[in-house]
Amino acid sequence: MTDLLAFAKNKLGYEFADTQNLILALSHKSIGAKNNERLEFFGDSILSYVIAEILLETFPKANEGQLTRMRAHLVCKDTLTIVAKELEIDKHIILSNSETRTGGHQRSSILADALEAVMAAIHRDSSIGDIKRIIKQWFFSHIEKLKESDRCKDSKTQLQEYLQSFGEELPKYNVVRTTGPAHQQIFHVECKLGNSKIKFIGVADGRRKAEQMAAEEAYIYLKESKQKK
């Protein structure tokens, strides 16, 4: 118990009033009915809400699409697994003997779920203000990296900067057709890259949105083509 309290204080940055909350959060379903699944369910919602609020505060100029992409990156299993290991949750997860023997303490799904369960446990033990402060602390370095990454840039900017880095001419966008009634038009926009004959089409209920979608298709194609070489 002393080791668990020290772990909570020194690694998680929180001192539990009720240690049973932490024990439950670290208890994998392999040990029995009293496990962290319900806390993980709650923690998933807490994380999504808190990260959304932090991103709104940190990136005041980001649009909805950018915020959505950044949140998706921060709450994905890969990122949660990294954070869980940074906090050494893998060293304190409570598993059955068979799960331990098969390396369950290193399994991404188990660590990501445990991290979310710990968030819920802290919230139950304190308040939304406390868990927001702690999540911000846990994810600080990952949020800082977003400031320099493509994820906070829209697709047209990503594509333009990528082409410029290779000295290529900028893309051109053309509306190839519209469908639907005048008050509810659907735009079909083509993104053209230099002399390429490949067509990148975006379809959306607004010209700008369709341009972004076409740019995203072109950007993904170029990045994947580059990786194959």
Coordinates of N, CA and C in Angstrom, one line a residue:
M1 N 0.8 -1.2 0.0 CA 0.0 0.0 0.0 C 0.9 1.3 0.0
T2 N 2.0 1.2 0.8 CA 2.9 2.4 0.8 C 3.4 2.7 -0.5
D3 N 3.8 1.6 -1.3 CA 4.4 1.8 -2.6 C 3.4 2.4 -3.5
L4 N 2.1 2.0 -3.4 CA 1.1 2.5 -4.3 C 0.8 4.0 -4.0
L5 N 0.8 4.4 -2.7 CA 0.6 5.8 -2.4 C 1.8 6.6 -2.9
A6 N 3.0 6.1 -2.8 CA 4.2 6.8 -3.3 C 4.1 7.0 -4.8
F7 N 3.6 5.9 -5.5 CA 3.4 6.0 -6.9 C 2.4 7.1 -7.3
A8 N 1.3 7.1 -6.6 CA 0.3 8.1 -6.9 C 0.8 9.5 -6.7
K9 N 1.5 9.7 -5.6 CA 2.0 11.1 -5.3 C 3.2 11.5 -6.3
N10 N 4.1 10.6 -6.5 CA 5.3 11.0 -7.2 C 5.2 10.9 -8.7
K11 N 4.4 9.9 -9.2 CA 4.3 9.7 -10.6 C 3.0 10.3 -11.2
L12 N 1.9 10.1 -10.5 CA 0.6 10.6 -11.0 C 0.4 12.0 -10.6
G13 N 1.1 12.5 -9.6 CA 0.9 13.9 -9.1 C -0.4 14.1 -8.3
Y14 N -0.8 13.1 -7.7 CA -2.1 13.2 -6.9 C -2.1 12.3 -5.7
E15 N -2.6 12.8 -4.6 CA -2.7 12.0 -3.3 C -4.1 11.7 -3.1
F16 N -4.4 10.4 -3.1 CA -5.8 9.9 -3.0 C -6.3 10.0 -1.6
A17 N -7.5 10.5 -1.4 CA -8.2 10.5 -0.1 C -8.7 9.0 0.2
D18 N -9.1 8.4 -0.9 CA -9.6 7.0 -0.8 C -8.7 6.1 -1.8
T19 N -7.8 5.4 -1.2 CA -6.9 4.6 -2.1 C -7.6 3.5 -2.8
Q20 N -8.8 3.1 -2.3 CA -9.5 2.0 -3.0 C -9.9 2.5 -4.5
N21 N -10.1 3.8 -4.7 CA -10.4 4.3 -6.0 C -9.2 3.9 -7.0
L22 N -8.0 4.1 -6.5 CA -6.8 3.8 -7.3 C -6.6 2.3 -7.5
I23 N -6.8 1.6 -6.5 CA -6.7 0.1 -6.6 C -7.7 -0.4 -7.7
L24 N -8.9 0.1 -7.6 CA -9.9 -0.4 -8.6 C -9.5 0.0 -10.0
A25 N -9.0 1.2 -10.1 CA -8.6 1.7 -11.5 C -7.5 0.9 -12.1
L26 N -6.7 0.3 -11.2 CA -5.5 -0.4 -11.7 C -5.8 -1.9 -11.9
S27 N -7.1 -2.3 -11.5 CA -7.4 -3.7 -11.5 C -8.0 -4.2 -12.8
H28 N -7.3 -5.0 -13.6 CA -7.7 -5.5 -14.9 C -8.8 -6.5 -14.7
K29 N -9.7 -6.7 -15.7 CA -10.8 -7.6 -15.6 C -10.4 -9.1 -15.4
S30 N -9.1 -9.4 -15.7 CA -8.6 -10.8 -15.6 C -8.6 -11.2 -14.1
I31 N -8.7 -10.3 -13.2 CA -8.6 -10.7 -11.7 C -10.0 -10.9 -11.2
G32 N -11.1 -10.6 -11.9 CA -12.4 -10.9 -11.4 C -13.4 -9.8 -11.7
A33 N -14.6 -9.9 -11.1 CA -15.7 -9.0 -11.3 C -15.4 -7.6 -10.9
K34 N -14.6 -7.4 -9.8 CA -14.3 -6.1 -9.3 C -13.1 -5.6 -10.1
N35 N -13.4 -4.9 -11.2 CA -12.3 -4.5 -12.1 C -12.5 -3.0 -12.5
N36 N -11.6 -2.5 -13.4 CA -11.7 -1.1 -13.8 C -12.5 -0.8 -15.0
E37 N -13.3 -1.7 -15.6 CA -14.0 -1.5 -16.8 C -15.0 -0.3 -16.7
R38 N -15.7 -0.2 -15.6 CA -16.7 0.9 -15.5 C -16.0 2.2 -15.3
L39 N -14.9 2.2 -14.6 CA -14.1 3.5 -14.5 C -13.5 3.9 -15.8
E40 N -13.0 2.9 -16.6 CA -12.5 3.2 -17.9 C -13.5 3.8 -18.8
F41 N -14.8 3.3 -18.7 CA -15.9 3.9 -19.5 C -16.1 5.4 -19.2
F42 N -16.0 5.7 -17.9 CA -16.2 7.1 -17.4 C -15.0 7.9 -17.8
G43 N -13.8 7.3 -17.6 CA -12.6 8.0 -17.9 C -12.4 8.4 -19.3
D44 N -12.9 7.6 -20.2 CA -12.9 7.9 -21.7 C -13.6 9.2 -22.0
S45 N -14.8 9.4 -21.3 CA -15.6 10.6 -21.5 C -14.9 11.8 -20.9
I46 N -14.3 11.6 -19.7 CA -13.6 12.7 -19.0 C -12.4 13.2 -19.9
L47 N -11.7 12.2 -20.4 CA -10.5 12.6 -21.2 C -10.9 13.4 -22.5
S48 N -11.9 12.9 -23.2 CA -12.3 13.6 -24.4 C -12.8 15.0 -24.1
Y49 N -13.5 15.2 -23.0 CA -14.0 16.6 -22.6 C -12.8 17.5 -22.2
V50 N -11.9 16.9 -21.3 CA -10.8 17.8 -20.8 C -9.9 18.1 -21.9
I51 N -9.5 17.2 -22.8 CA -8.6 17.4 -23.9 C -9.2 18.5 -24.8
A52 N -10.5 18.4 -25.1 CA -11.2 19.4 -26.0 C -11.1 20.8 -25.4
E53 N -11.3 20.9 -24.1 CA -11.2 22.2 -23.4 C -9.8 22.7 -23.4
I54 N -8.8 21.9 -23.2 CA -7.4 22.3 -23.2 C -7.0 22.7 -24.6
L55 N -7.4 22.0 -25.6 CA -7.1 22.4 -27.0 C -7.7 23.8 -27.4
L56 N -8.9 24.0 -26.9 CA -9.6 25.3 -27.2 C -8.8 26.4 -26.6
E57 N -8.3 26.2 -25.4 CA -7.5 27.2 -24.7 C -6.1 27.4 -25.3
T58 N -5.5 26.3 -25.7 CA -4.1 26.3 -26.2 C -4.0 26.8 -27.7
F59 N -5.0 26.5 -28.5 CA -5.0 26.8 -29.9 C -6.2 27.7 -30.2
P60 N -6.2 29.0 -29.8 CA -7.4 29.8 -30.0 C -7.7 30.1 -31.5
K61 N -6.8 29.9 -32.4 CA -7.0 30.1 -33.8 C -7.3 28.9 -34.6
A62 N -7.3 27.7 -34.0 CA -7.5 26.5 -34.7 C -9.0 26.3 -35.0
N63 N -9.3 25.8 -36.2 CA -10.7 25.6 -36.6 C -11.2 24.2 -36.1
E64 N -12.4 23.9 -36.4 CA -13.0 22.6 -35.8 C -12.2 21.4 -36.3
G65 N -11.9 21.4 -37.6 CA -11.2 20.3 -38.2 C -9.9 20.0 -37.6
Q66 N -9.1 21.1 -37.4 CA -7.8 21.0 -36.7 C -7.9 20.5 -35.3
L67 N -8.9 21.1 -34.6 CA -9.1 20.6 -33.2 C -9.5 19.2 -33.1
T68 N -10.3 18.7 -34.0 CA -10.7 17.3 -34.1 C -9.6 16.4 -34.3
R69 N -8.7 16.8 -35.3 CA -7.5 16.0 -35.6 C -6.6 15.9 -34.4
M70 N -6.4 17.0 -33.7 CA -5.4 17.1 -32.6 C -6.0 16.2 -31.4
R71 N -7.3 16.4 -31.2 CA -7.9 15.6 -30.1 C -7.8 14.1 -30.4
A72 N -8.1 13.7 -31.7 CA -8.0 12.3 -32.1 C -6.6 11.7 -31.8
H73 N -5.6 12.6 -32.1 CA -4.2 12.1 -31.9 C -3.9 11.9 -30.4
L74 N -4.4 12.9 -29.6 CA -4.1 12.8 -28.1 C -4.8 11.7 -27.4
V75 N -6.0 11.4 -27.9 CA -6.8 10.3 -27.1 C -6.7 9.0 -27.8
C76 N -5.9 8.8 -28.8 CA -5.8 7.5 -29.5 C -5.0 6.5 -28.6
K77 N -5.1 5.2 -28.8 CA -4.5 4.2 -28.0 C -3.0 4.3 -27.9
D78 N -2.4 4.7 -29.1 CA -0.9 4.8 -29.1 C -0.4 5.9 -28.1
T79 N -1.1 7.1 -28.1 CA -0.6 8.1 -27.3 C -0.9 7.8 -25.8
L80 N -2.1 7.2 -25.5 CA -2.4 6.8 -24.2 C -1.5 5.8 -23.6
T81 N -1.0 4.9 -24.5 CA 0.0 3.9 -24.0 C 1.3 4.5 -23.7
I82 N 1.7 5.5 -24.5 CA 3.0 6.2 -24.2 C 2.9 6.9 -22.8
V83 N 1.7 7.6 -22.6 CA 1.5 8.4 -21.4 C 1.5 7.4 -20.2
A84 N 0.8 6.3 -20.4 CA 0.7 5.3 -19.3 C 2.1 4.8 -18.9
K85 N 2.9 4.6 -19.9 CA 4.3 4.1 -19.5 C 5.1 5.2 -18.9
E86 N 4.9 6.4 -19.4 CA 5.7 7.6 -18.8 C 5.3 7.7 -17.3
L87 N 4.1 7.4 -17.0 CA 3.6 7.5 -15.6 C 3.9 6.2 -14.8
E88 N 4.4 5.2 -15.5 CA 4.8 3.9 -14.9 C 3.6 3.1 -14.4
I89 N 2.5 3.3 -15.1 CA 1.3 2.5 -14.8 C 1.5 1.0 -15.1
D90 N 2.4 0.8 -16.1 CA 2.7 -0.6 -16.4 C 3.3 -1.4 -15.3
K91 N 3.9 -0.7 -14.4 CA 4.6 -1.3 -13.2 C 3.6 -1.5 -12.0
H92 N 2.4 -1.0 -12.1 CA 1.5 -1.1 -11.0 C 0.1 -1.7 -11.4
I93 N -0.1 -2.0 -12.7 CA -1.3 -2.6 -13.1 C -1.5 -4.0 -12.4
I94 N -2.7 -4.2 -12.0 CA -3.0 -5.5 -11.2 C -3.7 -6.5 -12.2
L95 N -3.0 -7.6 -12.4 CA -3.4 -8.6 -13.4 C -3.5 -9.9 -12.8
S96 N -4.2 -10.9 -13.4 CA -4.1 -12.3 -13.0 C -2.8 -12.8 -13.3
N97 N -2.4 -14.0 -12.7 CA -1.1 -14.6 -13.0 C -1.0 -15.0 -14.4
S98 N -2.0 -15.5 -15.0 CA -1.9 -15.9 -16.5 C -1.7 -14.7 -17.4
E99 N -2.4 -13.6 -17.1 CA -2.3 -12.4 -17.9 C -0.9 -11.8 -17.7
T100 N -0.3 -11.9 -16.5 CA 1.0 -11.4 -16.2 C 2.0 -12.2 -17.0
R101 N 1.9 -13.5 -17.0 CA 2.8 -14.4 -17.7 C 2.8 -14.1 -19.3
T102 N 1.7 -13.7 -19.8 CA 1.6 -13.4 -21.2 C 2.0 -12.0 -21.6
G103 N 2.5 -11.2 -20.6 CA 2.9 -9.8 -20.9 C 1.8 -8.8 -20.9
G104 N 0.8 -9.0 -20.2 CA -0.4 -8.1 -20.2 C 0.0 -6.7 -19.7
H105 N 1.0 -6.6 -18.9 CA 1.4 -5.3 -18.3 C 2.0 -4.4 -19.4
Q106 N 2.3 -5.0 -20.6 CA 2.9 -4.2 -21.7 C 1.9 -4.0 -22.9
R107 N 0.7 -4.6 -22.7 CA -0.3 -4.6 -23.8 C -0.9 -3.2 -23.9
S108 N -0.9 -2.7 -25.1 CA -1.4 -1.3 -25.3 C -2.9 -1.1 -24.8
S109 N -3.7 -2.0 -25.2 CA -5.2 -1.9 -24.8 C -5.3 -1.9 -23.3
I110 N -4.6 -2.7 -22.6 CA -4.7 -2.7 -21.1 C -4.2 -1.5 -20.5
L111 N -3.1 -0.9 -21.0 CA -2.5 0.3 -20.4 C -3.3 1.5 -20.7
A112 N -3.8 1.6 -21.9 CA -4.7 2.7 -22.3 C -6.0 2.7 -21.5
D113 N -6.6 1.6 -21.3 CA -7.8 1.5 -20.5 C -7.5 1.8 -19.0
A114 N -6.4 1.4 -18.5 CA -6.0 1.7 -17.1 C -5.8 3.1 -16.9
L115 N -5.2 3.8 -17.9 CA -4.9 5.2 -17.8 C -6.2 6.0 -17.7
E116 N -7.2 5.6 -18.5 CA -8.5 6.3 -18.5 C -9.2 6.0 -17.2
A117 N -9.1 4.8 -16.7 CA -9.7 4.4 -15.4 C -9.1 5.2 -14.2
V118 N -7.8 5.4 -14.3 CA -7.1 6.3 -13.3 C -7.7 7.7 -13.3
M119 N -7.9 8.2 -14.5 CA -8.5 9.6 -14.6 C -9.8 9.6 -13.9
A120 N -10.7 8.6 -14.1 CA -12.0 8.6 -13.5 C -11.9 8.4 -12.0
A121 N -10.9 7.6 -11.6 CA -10.7 7.5 -10.1 C -10.3 8.8 -9.4
I122 N -9.4 9.5 -10.1 CA -9.0 10.8 -9.5 C -10.2 11.8 -9.5
H123 N -11.0 11.8 -10.6 CA -12.2 12.6 -10.6 C -13.2 12.3 -9.5
R124 N -13.4 11.0 -9.3 CA -14.3 10.5 -8.2 C -13.7 10.9 -6.8
D125 N -12.4 11.0 -6.7 CA -11.8 11.2 -5.4 C -11.7 12.7 -5.2
S126 N -11.8 13.6 -6.2 CA -11.6 15.0 -6.1 C -12.7 15.8 -6.9
S127 N -12.2 16.4 -8.0 CA -13.1 17.2 -8.8 C -12.7 17.3 -10.2
I128 N -13.5 17.9 -11.1 CA -13.2 18.0 -12.5 C -12.0 19.0 -12.6
G129 N -11.9 20.0 -11.7 CA -10.8 20.9 -11.8 C -9.5 20.2 -11.5
D130 N -9.4 19.3 -10.6 CA -8.2 18.6 -10.3 C -7.8 17.7 -11.4
I131 N -8.7 17.0 -12.0 CA -8.4 16.1 -13.1 C -8.0 16.8 -14.3
K132 N -8.5 18.0 -14.5 CA -8.1 18.8 -15.7 C -6.7 19.2 -15.5
R133 N -6.3 19.7 -14.3 CA -4.9 20.1 -14.0 C -4.0 18.9 -14.2
I134 N -4.4 17.8 -13.8 CA -3.5 16.6 -13.8 C -3.3 16.1 -15.3
I135 N -4.4 16.0 -16.0 CA -4.4 15.6 -17.4 C -3.5 16.6 -18.2
K136 N -3.6 17.9 -17.9 CA -2.8 18.9 -18.6 C -1.3 18.6 -18.3
Q137 N -1.0 18.3 -17.1 CA 0.3 18.0 -16.7 C 0.9 16.7 -17.4
W138 N 0.0 15.7 -17.4 CA 0.4 14.4 -18.0 C 0.7 14.5 -19.5
F139 N -0.2 15.3 -20.2 CA -0.1 15.4 -21.6 C 0.7 16.7 -22.1
F140 N 1.3 17.4 -21.2 CA 1.9 18.7 -21.6 C 2.9 18.5 -22.8
S141 N 3.8 17.6 -22.7 CA 4.8 17.5 -23.7 C 4.2 17.1 -25.1
H142 N 3.1 16.3 -25.0 CA 2.5 15.8 -26.2 C 1.7 17.0 -26.9
I143 N 1.1 17.9 -26.0 CA 0.4 19.0 -26.6 C 1.4 20.0 -27.1
E144 N 2.5 20.2 -26.5 CA 3.6 21.1 -27.0 C 4.0 20.7 -28.4
K145 N 4.2 19.4 -28.6 CA 4.6 18.9 -29.9 C 3.6 19.2 -31.0
L146 N 2.4 19.3 -30.6 CA 1.4 19.6 -31.6 C 1.5 21.0 -32.2
K147 N 2.1 21.9 -31.4 CA 2.3 23.3 -31.9 C 3.2 23.4 -33.1
E148 N 4.1 22.4 -33.3 CA 5.0 22.3 -34.4 C 4.7 21.3 -35.4
S149 N 3.6 20.6 -35.2 CA 3.2 19.5 -36.1 C 2.2 19.9 -37.1
D150 N 2.0 19.1 -38.1 CA 1.0 19.3 -39.2 C -0.4 19.3 -38.7
R151 N -0.6 18.6 -37.5 CA -2.0 18.4 -37.1 C -2.7 19.7 -36.8
C152 N -2.0 20.8 -36.5 CA -2.7 22.0 -36.2 C -2.9 22.9 -37.4
K153 N -2.5 22.3 -38.6 CA -2.6 23.0 -39.8 C -3.7 22.4 -40.7
D154 N -4.4 23.2 -41.4 CA -5.5 22.6 -42.3 C -4.8 21.9 -43.5
S155 N -5.6 21.2 -44.2 CA -5.1 20.3 -45.3 C -4.5 21.2 -46.4
K156 N -5.1 22.3 -46.7 CA -4.5 23.1 -47.8 C -3.1 23.7 -47.4
T157 N -3.0 24.1 -46.2 CA -1.7 24.6 -45.7 C -0.7 23.5 -45.7
Q158 N -1.0 22.3 -45.3 CA -0.1 21.1 -45.3 C 0.4 20.8 -46.7
L159 N -0.6 20.8 -47.6 CA -0.2 20.5 -49.0 C 0.7 21.5 -49.6
Q160 N 0.3 22.8 -49.4 CA 1.1 23.9 -49.9 C 2.6 23.9 -49.4
E161 N 2.7 23.7 -48.1 CA 4.0 23.7 -47.5 C 4.8 22.5 -47.9
Y162 N 4.2 21.3 -48.1 CA 4.8 20.1 -48.6 C 5.4 20.3 -50.0
L163 N 4.6 20.9 -50.9 CA 5.0 21.2 -52.3 C 6.1 22.2 -52.3
Q164 N 6.0 23.2 -51.5 CA 7.0 24.3 -51.5 C 8.4 23.7 -51.0
S165 N 8.3 22.7 -50.1 CA 9.6 22.1 -49.6 C 10.4 21.4 -50.7
F166 N 9.7 21.0 -51.8 CA 10.3 20.3 -52.9 C 10.4 21.2 -54.1
G167 N 10.1 22.5 -53.9 CA 10.2 23.5 -55.0 C 9.1 23.3 -56.1
E168 N 8.0 22.6 -55.8 CA 6.9 22.4 -56.7 C 6.0 23.5 -56.8
E169 N 5.3 23.7 -57.9 CA 4.3 24.7 -58.0 C 3.1 24.5 -57.1
L170 N 2.4 25.5 -56.8 CA 1.3 25.4 -55.8 C 0.1 24.7 -56.5
P171 N -0.8 24.1 -55.7 CA -1.9 23.4 -56.3 C -3.0 24.4 -56.8
K172 N -3.8 23.9 -57.7 CA -4.9 24.8 -58.2 C -6.2 24.0 -57.8
Y173 N -7.3 24.8 -57.5 CA -8.5 24.3 -57.1 C -9.6 24.8 -58.0
N174 N -10.4 23.8 -58.5 CA -11.5 24.2 -59.4 C -12.8 23.5 -59.1
V175 N -13.9 24.2 -59.1 CA -15.2 23.5 -58.9 C -15.6 22.9 -60.2
V176 N -15.6 21.5 -60.2 CA -15.9 20.8 -61.4 C -17.4 20.7 -61.7
R177 N -18.2 20.7 -60.6 CA -19.6 20.7 -60.7 C -20.3 20.9 -59.3
T178 N -21.6 21.2 -59.4 CA -22.4 21.4 -58.2 C -23.6 20.6 -58.4
T179 N -24.1 20.1 -57.3 CA -25.4 19.3 -57.3 C -26.3 19.8 -56.2
G180 N -27.6 19.4 -56.3 CA -28.5 19.8 -55.3 C -29.2 21.2 -55.5
P181 N -30.2 21.5 -54.8 CA -30.9 22.8 -54.9 C -30.0 24.0 -54.6
A182 N -30.3 25.1 -55.0 CA -29.5 26.3 -54.8 C -29.2 26.6 -53.4
H183 N -30.2 26.4 -52.5 CA -30.0 26.7 -51.1 C -29.3 25.6 -50.3
Q184 N -28.9 24.5 -51.0 CA -28.3 23.4 -50.3 C -27.4 22.7 -51.3
Q185 N -26.5 23.5 -51.9 CA -25.6 22.9 -52.9 C -24.5 22.0 -52.4
I186 N -24.1 21.0 -53.2 CA -23.0 20.2 -52.9 C -21.9 20.5 -53.9
F187 N -20.7 20.8 -53.4 CA -19.6 21.2 -54.3 C -18.7 20.1 -54.5
H188 N -18.3 19.9 -55.8 CA -17.3 18.9 -56.2 C -16.1 19.7 -56.7
V189 N -15.0 19.7 -55.9 CA -13.9 20.5 -56.2 C -12.7 19.6 -56.5
E190 N -11.9 19.9 -57.6 CA -10.7 19.2 -58.0 C -9.5 19.9 -57.5
C191 N -8.6 19.2 -57.0 CA -7.2 19.8 -56.6 C -6.3 19.3 -57.7
K192 N -5.7 20.2 -58.4 CA -4.7 19.8 -59.5 C -3.3 20.1 -59.1
L193 N -2.4 19.1 -59.3 CA -1.0 19.3 -58.9 C -0.2 19.3 -60.2
G194 N 0.3 20.5 -60.6 CA 1.2 20.6 -61.7 C 0.7 19.9 -63.0
N195 N 1.5 19.0 -63.5 CA 1.2 18.3 -64.7 C 0.6 16.9 -64.4
S196 N 0.4 16.6 -63.2 CA -0.2 15.3 -62.8 C -1.6 15.1 -63.4
K197 N -1.8 13.9 -63.9 CA -3.1 13.6 -64.4 C -4.1 13.0 -63.4
I198 N -3.5 12.8 -62.2 CA -4.4 12.2 -61.1 C -5.3 13.3 -60.6
K199 N -6.6 12.9 -60.4 CA -7.5 13.9 -59.9 C -7.8 13.6 -58.5
F200 N -7.8 14.7 -57.7 CA -8.1 14.6 -56.3 C -9.3 15.4 -56.1
I201 N -10.4 14.7 -55.7 CA -11.7 15.4 -55.6 C -12.2 15.4 -54.2
G202 N -12.8 16.6 -53.8 CA -13.4 16.8 -52.5 C -14.8 17.1 -52.7
V203 N -15.7 16.5 -52.0 CA -17.2 16.7 -52.1 C -17.7 17.1 -50.8
A204 N -18.3 18.3 -50.7 CA -18.9 18.8 -49.4 C -19.9 19.8 -49.6
D205 N -20.6 20.2 -48.6 CA -21.7 21.2 -48.7 C -21.2 22.7 -48.6
G206 N -20.0 22.9 -49.0 CA -19.4 24.2 -49.1 C -18.1 24.1 -49.9
R207 N -17.8 25.2 -50.6 CA -16.7 25.2 -51.5 C -15.4 25.0 -50.7
R208 N -15.2 25.8 -49.7 CA -14.0 25.8 -48.9 C -13.8 24.4 -48.3
K209 N -14.8 23.8 -47.8 CA -14.7 22.5 -47.2 C -14.3 21.4 -48.2
A210 N -14.9 21.6 -49.4 CA -14.6 20.6 -50.5 C -13.1 20.8 -50.9
E211 N -12.6 22.0 -50.9 CA -11.2 22.3 -51.2 C -10.3 21.6 -50.2
Q212 N -10.7 21.7 -48.9 CA -9.9 21.1 -47.9 C -9.8 19.6 -48.0
M213 N -11.0 19.0 -48.4 CA -11.1 17.5 -48.6 C -10.2 17.1 -49.8
A214 N -10.3 17.9 -50.8 CA -9.5 17.5 -52.0 C -8.0 17.7 -51.7
A215 N -7.6 18.7 -51.0 CA -6.2 18.9 -50.6 C -5.7 17.8 -49.7
E216 N -6.6 17.3 -48.8 CA -6.2 16.2 -47.9 C -5.9 14.9 -48.7
E217 N -6.8 14.7 -49.7 CA -6.5 13.5 -50.6 C -5.2 13.6 -51.3
A218 N -4.9 14.8 -51.8 CA -3.6 15.0 -52.5 C -2.4 14.9 -51.6
Y219 N -2.6 15.4 -50.4 CA -1.5 15.4 -49.4 C -1.2 14.0 -49.0
I220 N -2.2 13.2 -48.7 CA -2.0 11.8 -48.3 C -1.4 11.0 -49.4
Y221 N -1.8 11.3 -50.6 CA -1.2 10.5 -51.8 C 0.3 10.8 -51.9
L222 N 0.6 12.1 -51.8 CA 2.0 12.5 -52.0 C 2.9 11.9 -50.9
K223 N 2.4 12.0 -49.6 CA 3.1 11.5 -48.5 C 3.4 9.9 -48.6
E224 N 2.3 9.2 -49.0 CA 2.4 7.8 -49.2 C 3.3 7.4 -50.3
S225 N 3.3 8.2 -51.4 CA 4.1 7.9 -52.6 C 5.6 8.1 -52.2
K226 N 5.8 9.2 -51.4 CA 7.2 9.5 -50.9 C 7.8 8.3 -50.1
Q227 N 6.9 7.8 -49.2 CA 7.4 6.7 -48.3 C 7.7 5.4 -49.0
K228 N 7.0 5.2 -50.2 CA 7.3 4.0 -50.9 C 8.6 4.0 -51.7
K229 N 9.1 5.2 -51.9 CA 10.4 5.3 -52.7 C 11.6 4.9 -51.9

